[in-house]
Structure formats: C-alpha cells, structure tokens
PDB file of C-alpha atoms in Angstrom:
ATOM      1  CA  MET B   1     163.165 -15.070  43.822  1.00 75.00           C
ATOM      2  CA  LYS B   2     160.720 -12.268  43.100  1.00 87.00           C
ATOM      3  CA  LYS B   3     161.306  -8.939  44.792  1.00 86.00           C
ATOM      4  CA  ALA B   4     159.133  -5.983  45.733  1.00 90.00           C
ATOM      5  CA  LYS B   5     159.996  -2.368  46.403  1.00 89.00           C
ATOM      6  CA  VAL B   6     159.108  -0.777  49.728  1.00 93.00           C
ATOM      7  CA  ILE B   7     158.100   2.858  49.252  1.00 92.00           C
ATOM      8  CA  ASP B   8     157.113   5.815  51.403  1.00 88.00           C
ATOM      9  CA  SER B   9     153.825   7.714  51.207  1.00 84.00           C
ATOM     10  CA  GLN B  10     155.200   9.842  48.351  1.00 83.00           C
ATOM     11  CA  GLY B  11     156.277   6.882  46.232  1.00 82.00           C
ATOM     12  CA  ALA B  12     160.031   7.106  46.883  1.00 86.00           C
ATOM     13  CA  VAL B  13     161.763   3.703  47.105  1.00 87.00           C
ATOM     14  CA  LYS B  14     163.094   2.990  50.604  1.00 89.00           C
ATOM     15  CA  ALA B  15     164.044  -0.676  50.430  1.00 90.00           C
ATOM     16  CA  GLU B  16     163.569  -3.939  48.588  1.00 90.00           C
ATOM     17  CA  ILE B  17     162.216  -7.187  50.026  1.00 92.00           C
ATOM     18  CA  ASP B  18     162.034 -10.777  48.816  1.00 90.00           C
ATOM     19  CA  LEU B  19     158.610 -12.197  48.018  1.00 93.00           C
ATOM     20  CA  PRO B  20     158.105 -15.794  49.199  1.00 94.00           C
ATOM     21  CA  GLU B  21     157.913 -18.215  46.281  1.00 94.00           C
ATOM     22  CA  SER B  22     155.285 -20.305  48.088  1.00 93.00           C
ATOM     23  CA  VAL B  23     152.872 -17.364  47.822  1.00 95.00           C
ATOM     24  CA  PHE B  24     153.860 -15.346  44.765  1.00 94.00           C
ATOM     25  CA  GLY B  25     154.953 -18.331  42.739  1.00 93.00           C
ATOM     26  CA  TYR B  26     151.589 -20.007  43.165  1.00 94.00           C
ATOM     27  CA  PRO B  27     149.935 -20.817  39.809  1.00 93.00           C
ATOM     28  CA  ALA B  28     146.796 -19.030  38.665  1.00 90.00           C
ATOM     29  CA  LYS B  29     143.765 -21.103  39.611  1.00 93.00           C
ATOM     30  CA  GLY B  30     140.734 -19.108  38.570  1.00 94.00           C
ATOM     31  CA  HIS B  31     138.157 -21.638  39.676  1.00 96.00           C
ATOM     32  CA  LEU B  32     139.678 -21.932  43.164  1.00 97.00           C
ATOM     33  CA  VAL B  33     139.631 -18.136  43.507  1.00 97.00           C
ATOM     34  CA  TYR B  34     136.006 -18.154  42.350  1.00 98.00           C
ATOM     35  CA  GLU B  35     135.064 -20.853  44.879  1.00 98.00           C
ATOM     36  CA  ALA B  36     136.664 -18.925  47.749  1.00 98.00           C
ATOM     37  CA  ALA B  37     134.971 -15.663  46.736  1.00 98.00           C
ATOM     38  CA  VAL B  38     131.531 -17.290  46.455  1.00 98.00           C
ATOM     39  CA  ASN B  39     132.051 -19.045  49.801  1.00 98.00           C
ATOM     40  CA  TYR B  40     132.877 -15.714  51.454  1.00 98.00           C
ATOM     41  CA  LEU B  41     129.762 -14.047  50.022  1.00 98.00           C
ATOM     42  CA  ALA B  42     127.527 -16.977  50.992  1.00 98.00           C
ATOM     43  CA  ASN B  43     128.825 -16.899  54.558  1.00 98.00           C
ATOM     44  CA  GLN B  44     128.057 -13.165  54.770  1.00 97.00           C
ATOM     45  CA  ARG B  45     124.374 -13.693  53.944  1.00 97.00           C
ATOM     46  CA  ARG B  46     122.025 -13.226  56.873  1.00 97.00           C
ATOM     47  CA  GLY B  47     119.297 -15.379  55.367  1.00 97.00           C
ATOM     48  CA  THR B  48     116.481 -13.517  57.126  1.00 98.00           C
ATOM     49  CA  ALA B  49     114.138 -13.091  54.132  1.00 98.00           C
ATOM     50  CA  SER B  50     110.714 -14.393  55.084  1.00 98.00           C
ATOM     51  CA  THR B  51     107.233 -14.433  53.527  1.00 98.00           C
ATOM     52  CA  LYS B  52     103.893 -15.707  54.823  1.00 98.00           C
ATOM     53  CA  THR B  53     102.098 -18.677  53.347  1.00 97.00           C
ATOM     54  CA  ARG B  54      98.304 -18.736  53.052  1.00 96.00           C
ATOM     55  CA  ALA B  55      98.233 -20.491  56.435  1.00 96.00           C
ATOM     56  CA  GLU B  56     100.104 -17.615  58.098  1.00 97.00           C
ATOM     57  CA  VAL B  57      98.403 -14.597  56.523  1.00 97.00           C
ATOM     58  CA  LYS B  58      95.895 -12.821  58.743  1.00 96.00           C
ATOM     59  CA  GLY B  59      92.303 -13.494  57.699  1.00 93.00           C
ATOM     60  CA  SER B  60      89.299 -15.773  58.022  1.00 92.00           C
ATOM     61  CA  ASN B  61      88.699 -19.196  56.552  1.00 89.00           C
ATOM     62  CA  ARG B  62      85.147 -18.143  55.751  1.00 95.00           C
ATOM     63  CA  LYS B  63      84.077 -18.425  52.125  1.00 96.00           C
ATOM     64  CA  PRO B  64      83.775 -14.819  50.780  1.00 96.00           C
ATOM     65  CA  TRP B  65      80.500 -15.474  48.894  1.00 97.00           C
ATOM     66  CA  LYS B  66      78.402 -18.423  47.877  1.00 97.00           C
ATOM     67  CA  GLN B  67      79.678 -20.748  45.185  1.00 98.00           C
ATOM     68  CA  LYS B  68      76.963 -20.066  42.606  1.00 97.00           C
ATOM     69  CA  GLY B  69      74.496 -17.393  41.637  1.00 97.00           C
ATOM     70  CA  THR B  70      76.509 -14.172  42.105  1.00 97.00           C
ATOM     71  CA  GLY B  71      78.052 -14.010  38.638  1.00 97.00           C
ATOM     72  CA  ARG B  72      81.491 -13.606  40.195  1.00 97.00           C
ATOM     73  CA  ALA B  73      84.370 -16.038  39.975  1.00 97.00           C
ATOM     74  CA  ARG B  74      84.200 -18.737  42.606  1.00 96.00           C
ATOM     75  CA  ALA B  75      86.359 -18.176  45.681  1.00 96.00           C
ATOM     76  CA  GLY B  76      87.015 -20.282  48.735  1.00 96.00           C
ATOM     77  CA  ALA B  77      89.201 -18.019  50.894  1.00 96.00           C
ATOM     78  CA  THR B  78      90.489 -14.460  51.051  1.00 95.00           C
ATOM     79  CA  ARG B  79      93.994 -15.716  51.875  1.00 96.00           C
ATOM     80  CA  ASN B  80      94.354 -17.419  48.509  1.00 96.00           C
ATOM     81  CA  PRO B  81      97.773 -16.629  46.904  1.00 96.00           C
ATOM     82  CA  LEU B  82      95.912 -15.411  43.804  1.00 96.00           C
ATOM     83  CA  TRP B  83      94.297 -12.632  45.785  1.00 96.00           C
ATOM     84  CA  ARG B  84      95.709  -9.247  46.757  1.00 95.00           C
ATOM     85  CA  LYS B  85      97.135  -9.512  50.290  1.00 94.00           C
ATOM     86  CA  GLY B  86      96.949 -13.283  50.004  1.00 96.00           C
ATOM     87  CA  GLY B  87      99.688 -15.692  51.013  1.00 97.00           C
ATOM     88  CA  THR B  88     102.881 -16.286  49.042  1.00 98.00           C
ATOM     89  CA  THR B  89     103.476 -19.575  47.266  1.00 97.00           C
ATOM     90  CA  PHE B  90     106.958 -21.049  47.671  1.00 97.00           C
ATOM     91  CA  GLY B  91     108.335 -17.764  49.042  1.00 98.00           C
ATOM     92  CA  PRO B  92     111.623 -17.467  50.954  1.00 98.00           C
ATOM     93  CA  LYS B  93     111.924 -18.558  54.573  1.00 98.00           C
ATOM     94  CA  PRO B  94     114.819 -17.907  56.990  1.00 98.00           C
ATOM     95  CA  ARG B  95     117.699 -20.234  56.170  1.00 97.00           C
ATOM     96  CA  ASP B  96     121.433 -20.625  56.612  1.00 98.00           C
ATOM     97  CA  TYR B  97     123.373 -20.087  53.374  1.00 98.00           C
ATOM     98  CA  SER B  98     126.814 -20.682  54.885  1.00 98.00           C
ATOM     99  CA  TYR B  99     128.945 -23.678  54.009  1.00 97.00           C
ATOM    100  CA  SER B 100     132.494 -24.698  54.780  1.00 97.00           C
ATOM    101  CA  LEU B 101     135.544 -24.603  52.546  1.00 97.00           C
ATOM    102  CA  SER B 102     138.764 -26.207  53.724  1.00 97.00           C
ATOM    103  CA  LYS B 103     141.432 -23.955  55.217  1.00 96.00           C
ATOM    104  CA  GLU B 104     143.936 -25.214  52.666  1.00 97.00           C
ATOM    105  CA  SER B 105     141.631 -24.261  49.790  1.00 97.00           C
ATOM    106  CA  LYS B 106     141.129 -20.784  51.250  1.00 97.00           C
ATOM    107  CA  ARG B 107     144.884 -20.299  51.693  1.00 97.00           C
ATOM    108  CA  ASN B 108     145.638 -21.497  48.173  1.00 97.00           C
ATOM    109  CA  ALA B 109     142.954 -19.228  46.716  1.00 98.00           C
ATOM    110  CA  LEU B 110     144.460 -16.244  48.547  1.00 97.00           C
ATOM    111  CA  ARG B 111     147.930 -17.199  47.308  1.00 97.00           C
ATOM    112  CA  ALA B 112     146.629 -17.384  43.736  1.00 97.00           C
ATOM    113  CA  ALA B 113     144.881 -14.008  44.066  1.00 97.00           C
ATOM    114  CA  LEU B 114     147.968 -12.283  45.501  1.00 97.00           C
ATOM    115  CA  SER B 115     150.200 -13.891  42.885  1.00 96.00           C
ATOM    116  CA  ALA B 116     147.940 -12.527  40.130  1.00 96.00           C
ATOM    117  CA  LYS B 117     147.971  -9.057  41.721  1.00 95.00           C
ATOM    118  CA  GLN B 118     151.773  -9.092  41.834  1.00 95.00           C
ATOM    119  CA  ALA B 119     151.993 -10.225  38.209  1.00 94.00           C
ATOM    120  CA  ALA B 120     149.752  -7.302  37.245  1.00 94.00           C
ATOM    121  CA  GLY B 121     151.949  -4.860  39.188  1.00 93.00           C
ATOM    122  CA  ARG B 122     149.103  -3.931  41.523  1.00 95.00           C
ATOM    123  CA  ILE B 123     150.796  -4.417  44.898  1.00 96.00           C
ATOM    124  CA  LEU B 124     152.207  -1.517  46.919  1.00 95.00           C
ATOM    125  CA  ILE B 125     154.183  -2.053  50.119  1.00 96.00           C
ATOM    126  CA  LEU B 126     154.735   1.027  52.257  1.00 95.00           C
ATOM    127  CA  GLU B 127     157.378   1.528  54.914  1.00 93.00           C
ATOM    128  CA  ASN B 128     154.838   3.265  57.113  1.00 91.00           C
ATOM    129  CA  LEU B 129     151.097   3.853  56.829  1.00 92.00           C
ATOM    130  CA  ALA B 130     150.809   6.080  59.888  1.00 91.00           C
ATOM    131  CA  LEU B 131     148.585   9.157  59.623  1.00 93.00           C
ATOM    132  CA  SER B 132     148.800  12.282  61.762  1.00 91.00           C
ATOM    133  CA  ALA B 133     145.060  12.308  62.504  1.00 94.00           C
ATOM    134  CA  PRO B 134     142.013  10.023  62.118  1.00 96.00           C
ATOM    135  CA  LYS B 135     140.539  12.191  59.365  1.00 97.00           C
ATOM    136  CA  THR B 136     139.033  11.120  56.039  1.00 97.00           C
ATOM    137  CA  LYS B 137     140.909  14.014  54.444  1.00 97.00           C
ATOM    138  CA  GLU B 138     144.210  12.495  55.610  1.00 95.00           C
ATOM    139  CA  GLY B 139     143.292   9.119  54.140  1.00 96.00           C
ATOM    140  CA  ALA B 140     142.201  10.665  50.845  1.00 96.00           C
ATOM    141  CA  SER B 141     145.483  12.586  50.621  1.00 95.00           C
ATOM    142  CA  LEU B 142     147.467   9.382  51.123  1.00 95.00           C
ATOM    143  CA  LEU B 143     145.569   7.582  48.369  1.00 95.00           C
ATOM    144  CA  LYS B 144     145.930  10.557  46.038  1.00 95.00           C
ATOM    145  CA  ALA B 145     149.701  10.610  46.587  1.00 93.00           C
ATOM    146  CA  LEU B 146     149.829   6.893  45.763  1.00 93.00           C
ATOM    147  CA  LYS B 147     147.548   7.438  42.719  1.00 93.00           C
ATOM    148  CA  VAL B 148     145.165   4.788  43.991  1.00 94.00           C
ATOM    149  CA  SER B 149     141.357   4.929  43.918  1.00 94.00           C
ATOM    150  CA  SER B 150     140.269   1.334  44.557  1.00 97.00           C
ATOM    151  CA  ALA B 151     142.327  -0.514  47.148  1.00 97.00           C
ATOM    152  CA  LEU B 152     142.412  -3.109  49.879  1.00 98.00           C
ATOM    153  CA  VAL B 153     144.613  -1.482  52.531  1.00 97.00           C
ATOM    154  CA  VAL B 154     146.244  -3.823  55.031  1.00 97.00           C
ATOM    155  CA  ASP B 155     147.878  -2.688  58.247  1.00 96.00           C
ATOM    156  CA  LEU B 156     148.189  -3.699  61.883  1.00 95.00           C
ATOM    157  CA  GLY B 157     145.207  -3.023  64.119  1.00 90.00           C
ATOM    158  CA  ALA B 158     147.233  -0.646  66.288  1.00 91.00           C
ATOM    159  CA  ASN B 159     147.113   1.935  63.482  1.00 93.00           C
ATOM    160  CA  LYS B 160     143.679   3.262  64.495  1.00 95.00           C
ATOM    161  CA  ASN B 161     144.091   6.553  62.625  1.00 96.00           C
ATOM    162  CA  LEU B 162     144.397   4.749  59.295  1.00 96.00           C
ATOM    163  CA  PHE B 163     141.324   2.576  59.806  1.00 96.00           C
ATOM    164  CA  ILE B 164     139.165   5.539  60.826  1.00 97.00           C
ATOM    165  CA  ALA B 165     140.494   7.742  58.007  1.00 97.00           C
ATOM    166  CA  LEU B 166     139.791   5.181  55.271  1.00 97.00           C
ATOM    167  CA  ARG B 167     136.571   3.522  56.398  1.00 95.00           C
ATOM    168  CA  ASN B 168     134.316   6.144  54.785  1.00 96.00           C
ATOM    169  CA  ILE B 169     136.054   6.306  51.394  1.00 97.00           C
ATOM    170  CA  PRO B 170     134.260   4.467  48.548  1.00 97.00           C
ATOM    171  CA  LYS B 171     136.091   1.514  46.931  1.00 97.00           C
ATOM    172  CA  VAL B 172     138.624   1.432  49.783  1.00 98.00           C
ATOM    173  CA  LYS B 173     138.629  -1.155  52.564  1.00 97.00           C
ATOM    174  CA  PRO B 174     141.109  -1.126  55.479  1.00 97.00           C
ATOM    175  CA  VAL B 175     141.689  -4.530  57.113  1.00 97.00           C
ATOM    176  CA  GLU B 176     144.101  -6.280  59.451  1.00 97.00           C
ATOM    177  CA  PRO B 177     146.351  -9.079  58.089  1.00 96.00           C
ATOM    178  CA  SER B 178     144.229 -11.752  59.770  1.00 95.00           C
ATOM    179  CA  ARG B 179     141.104 -10.486  57.965  1.00 96.00           C
ATOM    180  CA  VAL B 180     142.459 -10.503  54.401  1.00 97.00           C
ATOM    181  CA  ASN B 181     140.369 -12.735  52.137  1.00 97.00           C
ATOM    182  CA  THR B 182     140.294 -13.685  48.470  1.00 98.00           C
ATOM    183  CA  HIS B 183     137.072 -11.806  47.683  1.00 98.00           C
ATOM    184  CA  ASP B 184     138.483  -8.483  48.891  1.00 98.00           C
ATOM    185  CA  VAL B 185     141.802  -8.982  47.088  1.00 98.00           C
ATOM    186  CA  VAL B 186     140.184  -9.593  43.690  1.00 97.00           C
ATOM    187  CA  GLY B 187     137.440  -7.051  44.372  1.00 97.00           C
ATOM    188  CA  HIS B 188     139.837  -4.094  44.592  1.00 98.00           C
ATOM    189  CA  GLU B 189     142.190  -2.798  41.926  1.00 97.00           C
ATOM    190  CA  TRP B 190     145.175  -2.354  44.257  1.00 97.00           C
ATOM    191  CA  PHE B 191     146.595  -4.240  47.229  1.00 97.00           C
ATOM    192  CA  VAL B 192     148.287  -1.764  49.571  1.00 97.00           C
ATOM    193  CA  ALA B 193     150.019  -2.917  52.749  1.00 96.00           C
ATOM    194  CA  GLY B 194     152.255  -1.619  55.496  1.00 95.00           C
ATOM    195  CA  ARG B 195     155.573  -3.449  55.690  1.00 95.00           C
ATOM    196  CA  ASP B 196     154.909  -5.030  59.106  1.00 95.00           C
ATOM    197  CA  ALA B 197     151.385  -6.035  58.108  1.00 96.00           C
ATOM    198  CA  PHE B 198     152.675  -7.557  54.865  1.00 96.00           C
ATOM    199  CA  THR B 199     155.218  -9.603  56.827  1.00 95.00           C
ATOM    200  CA  ALA B 200     152.471 -10.830  59.168  1.00 96.00           C
ATOM    201  CA  LEU B 201     150.310 -11.834  56.202  1.00 96.00           C
ATOM    202  CA  MET B 202     153.159 -13.766  54.582  1.00 96.00           C
ATOM    203  CA  GLU B 203     153.751 -15.663  57.844  1.00 95.00           C
ATOM    204  CA  ARG B 204     150.087 -16.629  57.811  1.00 93.00           C
ATOM    205  CA  LEU B 205     150.240 -17.921  54.234  1.00 93.00           C
ATOM    206  CA  GLN B 206     153.537 -19.821  54.323  1.00 84.00           C
TER     207      GLN B 206
END
C-alpha cells in the first residue's frame, strides 16, 4: 500500500499515513479527466450573452430613400445587419450550457487526477493548517515555507482564518473537501490538504 508523509508547516515529518488503493491506485484515464474538467467549466457558464436581431433593434421599417434615382446603393431598412447599428445575424442568445455527467464518472476522474498528482510527488498533507490570524500575509508565509506557489488547498470549513488568508493570493484556491473537483486538482501544481480534510475527502471517494 502506498504511504504519504504528514508534515508540519515547516516541512518536518510528523507521521505517516496509508493511502487508499481504491483512490491512489486508480489508473490514469486522461480522457475521463478531460471530460470531468470540461463538464465543470460548462456548468460554470452563465450563458447570458445576448445580441439583438434586426427585428429587435430600435428603428423604423421605413425605406431610407427611394429605390432608384439617387445614385446610392439600394436600401430597404436602417436595421439591416449590413448597416452600422443594424441587427446581428445569428448572434448569441441566452442559453444553458450545463449538462450532466454521472457521479461515478466524476468520482473516477477525481481519483485519476489525485493518483497522477501523487505519482508526480505533488501532494502535501499537513498535520495542521491553522493560522494565527485571517491575514493574506499569514497565508503567503505558509506557502513560502512549503515552497508552493500554485496550489489547491483543502481544509475543513471551520478553519475560517485559512480561507480568508488564501482567497486573495493568485494561483491558490482554498476549498472544503466536499468542493474538491477534477478541474481544480489538475489546474494547480500542488495539492495541499490538512490531515482531517484529507481523511474526509478519502471517505467521500472510497
């Protein structure tokens, strides 16, 4: 069985835990990871983009000038899509981009992503992620001590100081175990978790 070291905020080893084979022994399935990541992004889309057709643009239906005799190109309406401030042809309208992916597929994709992170040596499990104050400076100091710049940081929701301290740091995203998804795992260089949060995540995936 694979094992992982539990460290403190300074990198000193405090303990060693077993990694469940059902999660970290899961084979690499790149396409499944891709499908889960695309599904997550699609479900985040608001789909509010909207343009006006020639029927919706403000303006008259009156013919701008007579058909013949002016020397100008013929025109039938000022709302024509060819005209400046005219309507848009085949433009976007509000729509729902979301679609469903089975829970089993999502779980397997997350297992594959975590397994790949572990194989690359990019998982850090900390005994305690508590911070003395909800300050960005505190969060930056923690990441500097761990030598991490891009990370998905997982801890229990009760640790408010950590979430506030990290939320404004670029390339760092603090989340609760229930909110961990494949897109965020593969989108960050490191996976950092508190020991209790890591245990909760493993219970969710087994």
